[in-house]
């Protein structure tokens, strides 16, 4: 019961980071235009670094210990192609929610994997929970700005929507905890699928937005995001 409660609270906390990121984006207007640009691009870069650390330190290492090389590569490629096709579909339908879709597409499988990790007593479960929260905040920031660019989405409605979507985390986490804790091959496949999607998102959506001419703070945001993931790995192992 204690472990199940931990799954619920950790996935809910990670999900609420989306709403926190949206709230920061809501109030990120700064009088100094240069500082505002630096902050925005640095937050996006931080998210890219955190996403990359989740892939490098948790999702891929744990998965390749379970799956044979060919299966591992196929799962990773399937995740990347799934995000590619989703991206193409959203562009063709002129949907202003590609960042939101990408955020949920990696948050849900990661929450499933997190629930299973707690059920099996994985030492990296808490690290994964922290990394999910770290990546959700910048993703919420980015998704808010994308949605807020259209007049039909009001700021408070976006933030409330993100807070409600945080409930998807506990639902997915409990599902992984109750029904997939013994299915290590399936969990490994889910984690690699999510990794493929995350890598696609980093280089399609996040990394291109980081660059600013004659500005050097944003790339350091990526370094800091990766550093926090590395620090979490050191502390928890």
Coordinates of C-alpha atoms in Angstrom, one line a residue:
X1 CA 0.0 0.0 0.0
X2 CA 2.9 2.4 0.8
X3 CA 4.4 1.7 -2.6
X4 CA 1.1 2.3 -4.3
X5 CA 0.7 5.6 -2.5
X6 CA 4.2 6.6 -3.5
X7 CA 3.4 5.8 -7.2
X8 CA 0.3 8.0 -7.0
X9 CA 2.0 11.0 -5.3
X10 CA 5.1 10.9 -7.4
X11 CA 3.3 10.7 -10.7
X12 CA 0.9 13.4 -9.6
X13 CA 3.8 15.6 -8.6
X14 CA 5.5 15.0 -11.9
X15 CA 2.3 15.8 -13.8
X16 CA 1.6 19.0 -11.8
X17 CA 5.0 20.2 -13.1
X18 CA 3.3 20.8 -16.4
X19 CA 0.9 23.2 -14.8
X20 CA 3.8 24.9 -12.9
X21 CA 5.7 25.4 -16.2
X22 CA 2.5 26.9 -17.7
X23 CA 2.2 29.2 -14.7
X24 CA 5.8 30.4 -15.1
X25 CA 5.1 31.0 -18.9
X26 CA 2.0 33.0 -17.9
X27 CA 4.1 35.4 -15.8
X28 CA 7.3 35.3 -17.8
X29 CA 6.9 38.8 -19.4
X30 CA 10.0 40.8 -18.4
X31 CA 10.5 44.5 -19.2
X32 CA 14.0 43.8 -20.5
X33 CA 13.5 42.2 -23.9
X34 CA 17.0 40.7 -23.9
X35 CA 16.5 39.1 -20.6
X36 CA 13.1 37.7 -21.6
X37 CA 14.6 36.1 -24.7
X38 CA 17.4 34.6 -22.7
X39 CA 15.0 33.2 -20.1
X40 CA 12.7 31.7 -22.7
X41 CA 15.4 30.0 -24.6
X42 CA 17.2 28.8 -21.5
X43 CA 14.0 27.2 -20.1
X44 CA 13.5 25.3 -23.4
X45 CA 17.2 24.2 -23.4
X46 CA 16.9 23.1 -19.8
X47 CA 13.9 20.9 -20.8
X48 CA 16.0 19.4 -23.6
X49 CA 18.8 18.6 -21.2
X50 CA 16.4 17.0 -18.7
X51 CA 14.8 14.9 -21.4
X52 CA 18.2 13.8 -22.7
X53 CA 19.2 12.8 -19.2
X54 CA 16.1 10.7 -18.7
X55 CA 16.9 8.8 -21.9
X56 CA 20.6 8.4 -21.1
X57 CA 20.5 7.6 -17.4
X58 CA 17.3 5.6 -16.9
X59 CA 15.1 4.7 -19.9
X60 CA 17.7 3.3 -22.3
X61 CA 20.2 1.6 -19.8
X62 CA 17.4 -0.3 -17.9
X63 CA 15.7 -1.4 -21.2
X64 CA 18.7 -2.7 -23.1
X65 CA 19.5 -5.0 -20.1
X66 CA 16.2 -6.8 -20.8
X67 CA 15.7 -6.7 -24.6
X68 CA 17.9 -8.2 -27.3
X69 CA 19.6 -5.6 -29.6
X70 CA 17.2 -5.9 -32.5
X71 CA 14.1 -5.6 -30.4
X72 CA 15.6 -2.7 -28.6
X73 CA 16.4 -0.9 -31.8
X74 CA 12.9 -1.6 -33.2
X75 CA 11.2 -0.2 -30.1
X76 CA 13.3 2.9 -30.2
X77 CA 12.6 3.5 -33.9
X78 CA 8.9 2.9 -33.4
X79 CA 8.8 5.6 -30.8
X80 CA 10.6 8.0 -33.1
X81 CA 8.4 7.3 -36.1
X82 CA 5.2 7.5 -34.0
X83 CA 6.1 11.0 -32.9
X84 CA 7.1 11.8 -36.5
X85 CA 3.7 10.7 -37.9
X86 CA 1.9 12.5 -35.1
X87 CA 3.9 15.7 -35.9
X88 CA 3.0 15.4 -39.6
X89 CA -0.7 14.9 -38.8
X90 CA -0.8 17.9 -36.4
X91 CA 0.9 20.1 -39.0
X92 CA -1.5 19.0 -41.8
X93 CA -4.6 19.6 -39.6
X94 CA -3.1 22.9 -38.5
X95 CA -3.5 21.9 -34.8
X96 CA -1.8 24.3 -32.4
X97 CA -1.1 21.7 -29.8
X98 CA 1.9 19.8 -31.1
X99 CA 3.9 20.5 -28.0
X100 CA 1.0 19.4 -25.8
X101 CA 0.6 16.2 -27.7
X102 CA 4.4 15.5 -27.5
X103 CA 4.3 16.2 -23.7
X104 CA 1.5 13.8 -23.1
X105 CA 2.9 11.2 -25.4
X106 CA 6.1 10.8 -23.3
X107 CA 4.5 11.5 -19.9
X108 CA 2.0 8.7 -20.1
X109 CA 4.4 5.8 -21.0
X110 CA 7.0 7.2 -18.6
X111 CA 4.3 7.1 -15.8
X112 CA 3.5 3.5 -16.7
X113 CA 7.2 2.6 -16.5
X114 CA 7.5 4.5 -13.2
X115 CA 4.6 2.5 -11.7
X116 CA 6.2 -0.8 -12.7
X117 CA 9.6 0.4 -11.4
X118 CA 8.2 1.1 -8.0
X119 CA 6.5 -2.3 -8.0
X120 CA 9.7 -4.1 -8.8
X121 CA 11.7 -2.1 -6.2
X122 CA 14.0 -0.5 -8.8
X123 CA 16.6 1.8 -7.3
X124 CA 16.0 4.2 -10.2
X125 CA 12.3 4.7 -9.5
X126 CA 12.7 7.9 -7.6
X127 CA 15.3 9.2 -10.1
X128 CA 12.8 8.6 -12.9
X129 CA 10.1 10.4 -11.0
X130 CA 12.3 13.4 -10.5
X131 CA 13.4 13.5 -14.2
X132 CA 9.8 13.3 -15.4
X133 CA 9.0 16.3 -13.2
X134 CA 12.1 18.2 -14.5
X135 CA 11.2 17.6 -18.1
X136 CA 7.5 18.3 -17.6
X137 CA 8.0 21.8 -16.3
X138 CA 9.8 23.2 -19.4
X139 CA 7.5 21.2 -21.7
X140 CA 4.5 22.8 -19.9
X141 CA 6.2 26.2 -20.4
X142 CA 6.6 25.5 -24.1
X143 CA 3.1 24.0 -24.6
X144 CA 1.5 27.0 -22.8
X145 CA 3.2 29.4 -25.1
X146 CA 2.1 27.5 -28.2
X147 CA -1.6 27.3 -27.0
X148 CA -1.6 30.9 -25.8
X149 CA -0.5 32.1 -29.2
X150 CA -4.1 31.5 -30.4
X151 CA -6.9 33.8 -29.1
X152 CA -9.2 30.9 -28.3
X153 CA -7.1 29.6 -25.4
X154 CA -7.3 31.8 -22.2
X155 CA -4.3 31.6 -19.8
X156 CA -6.2 30.4 -16.8
X157 CA -8.0 27.7 -18.8
X158 CA -4.7 26.4 -20.1
X159 CA -3.2 26.1 -16.6
X160 CA -6.3 24.4 -15.2
X161 CA -6.3 22.0 -18.2
X162 CA -2.7 21.1 -17.5
X163 CA -3.5 20.6 -13.8
X164 CA -6.3 18.2 -14.7
X165 CA -4.1 16.3 -17.2
X166 CA -1.7 15.7 -14.3
X167 CA -4.3 13.0 -13.1
X168 CA -3.3 11.0 -16.2
X169 CA 0.0 10.3 -14.4
X170 CA -1.4 8.4 -11.4
X171 CA -3.8 6.5 -13.7
X172 CA -0.9 5.4 -15.9
X173 CA 1.4 4.8 -12.9
X174 CA -1.2 2.6 -11.0
X175 CA -1.8 0.6 -14.2
X176 CA 1.9 -0.1 -14.5
X177 CA 2.2 -0.9 -10.8
X178 CA -0.8 -3.4 -10.7
X179 CA -0.6 -5.1 -14.1
X180 CA 2.8 -4.7 -15.6
X181 CA 5.2 -5.2 -12.7
X182 CA 6.0 -8.7 -13.8
X183 CA 6.1 -7.9 -17.5
X184 CA 9.7 -6.6 -17.7
X185 CA 9.9 -7.1 -21.4
X186 CA 6.8 -5.0 -22.1
X187 CA 8.0 -2.2 -19.7
X188 CA 11.4 -2.2 -21.4
X189 CA 9.7 -1.8 -24.8
X190 CA 7.5 1.0 -23.4
X191 CA 10.6 2.8 -22.1
X192 CA 12.5 2.5 -25.3
X193 CA 9.4 3.6 -27.3
X194 CA 9.2 6.7 -25.1
X195 CA 12.9 7.3 -25.6
X196 CA 12.5 7.3 -29.3
X197 CA 9.7 9.8 -29.1
X198 CA 11.7 12.0 -26.6
X199 CA 14.8 12.0 -28.9
X200 CA 12.6 13.0 -31.9
X201 CA 11.0 15.8 -29.8
X202 CA 14.4 17.2 -28.6
X203 CA 15.8 17.6 -32.1
X204 CA 12.6 18.5 -33.9
X205 CA 10.9 20.9 -31.4
X206 CA 13.2 21.9 -28.6
X207 CA 16.8 22.2 -29.9
X208 CA 15.9 24.4 -32.9
X209 CA 14.3 26.9 -30.5
X210 CA 17.4 27.2 -28.3
X211 CA 19.8 29.0 -30.6
X212 CA 20.1 32.8 -30.3
X213 CA 22.6 34.8 -32.2
X214 CA 25.4 36.1 -29.8
X215 CA 23.8 34.6 -26.8
X216 CA 25.4 31.8 -24.7
X217 CA 23.1 31.2 -21.8
X218 CA 20.5 28.9 -23.5
X219 CA 23.0 26.1 -24.3
X220 CA 24.1 26.2 -20.7
X221 CA 20.4 25.5 -19.8
X222 CA 20.8 22.2 -21.6
X223 CA 24.0 21.4 -19.7
X224 CA 22.2 22.3 -16.4
X225 CA 19.2 20.1 -17.2
X226 CA 21.5 17.1 -18.0
X227 CA 23.5 17.9 -14.9
X228 CA 20.5 17.6 -12.6
X229 CA 19.7 14.2 -14.2
X230 CA 23.3 13.0 -13.6
X231 CA 23.2 14.3 -10.0
X232 CA 20.0 12.4 -9.3
X233 CA 21.7 9.2 -10.7
X234 CA 24.7 9.7 -8.4
X235 CA 22.5 10.4 -5.3
X236 CA 20.2 7.4 -5.8
X237 CA 22.9 4.8 -6.7

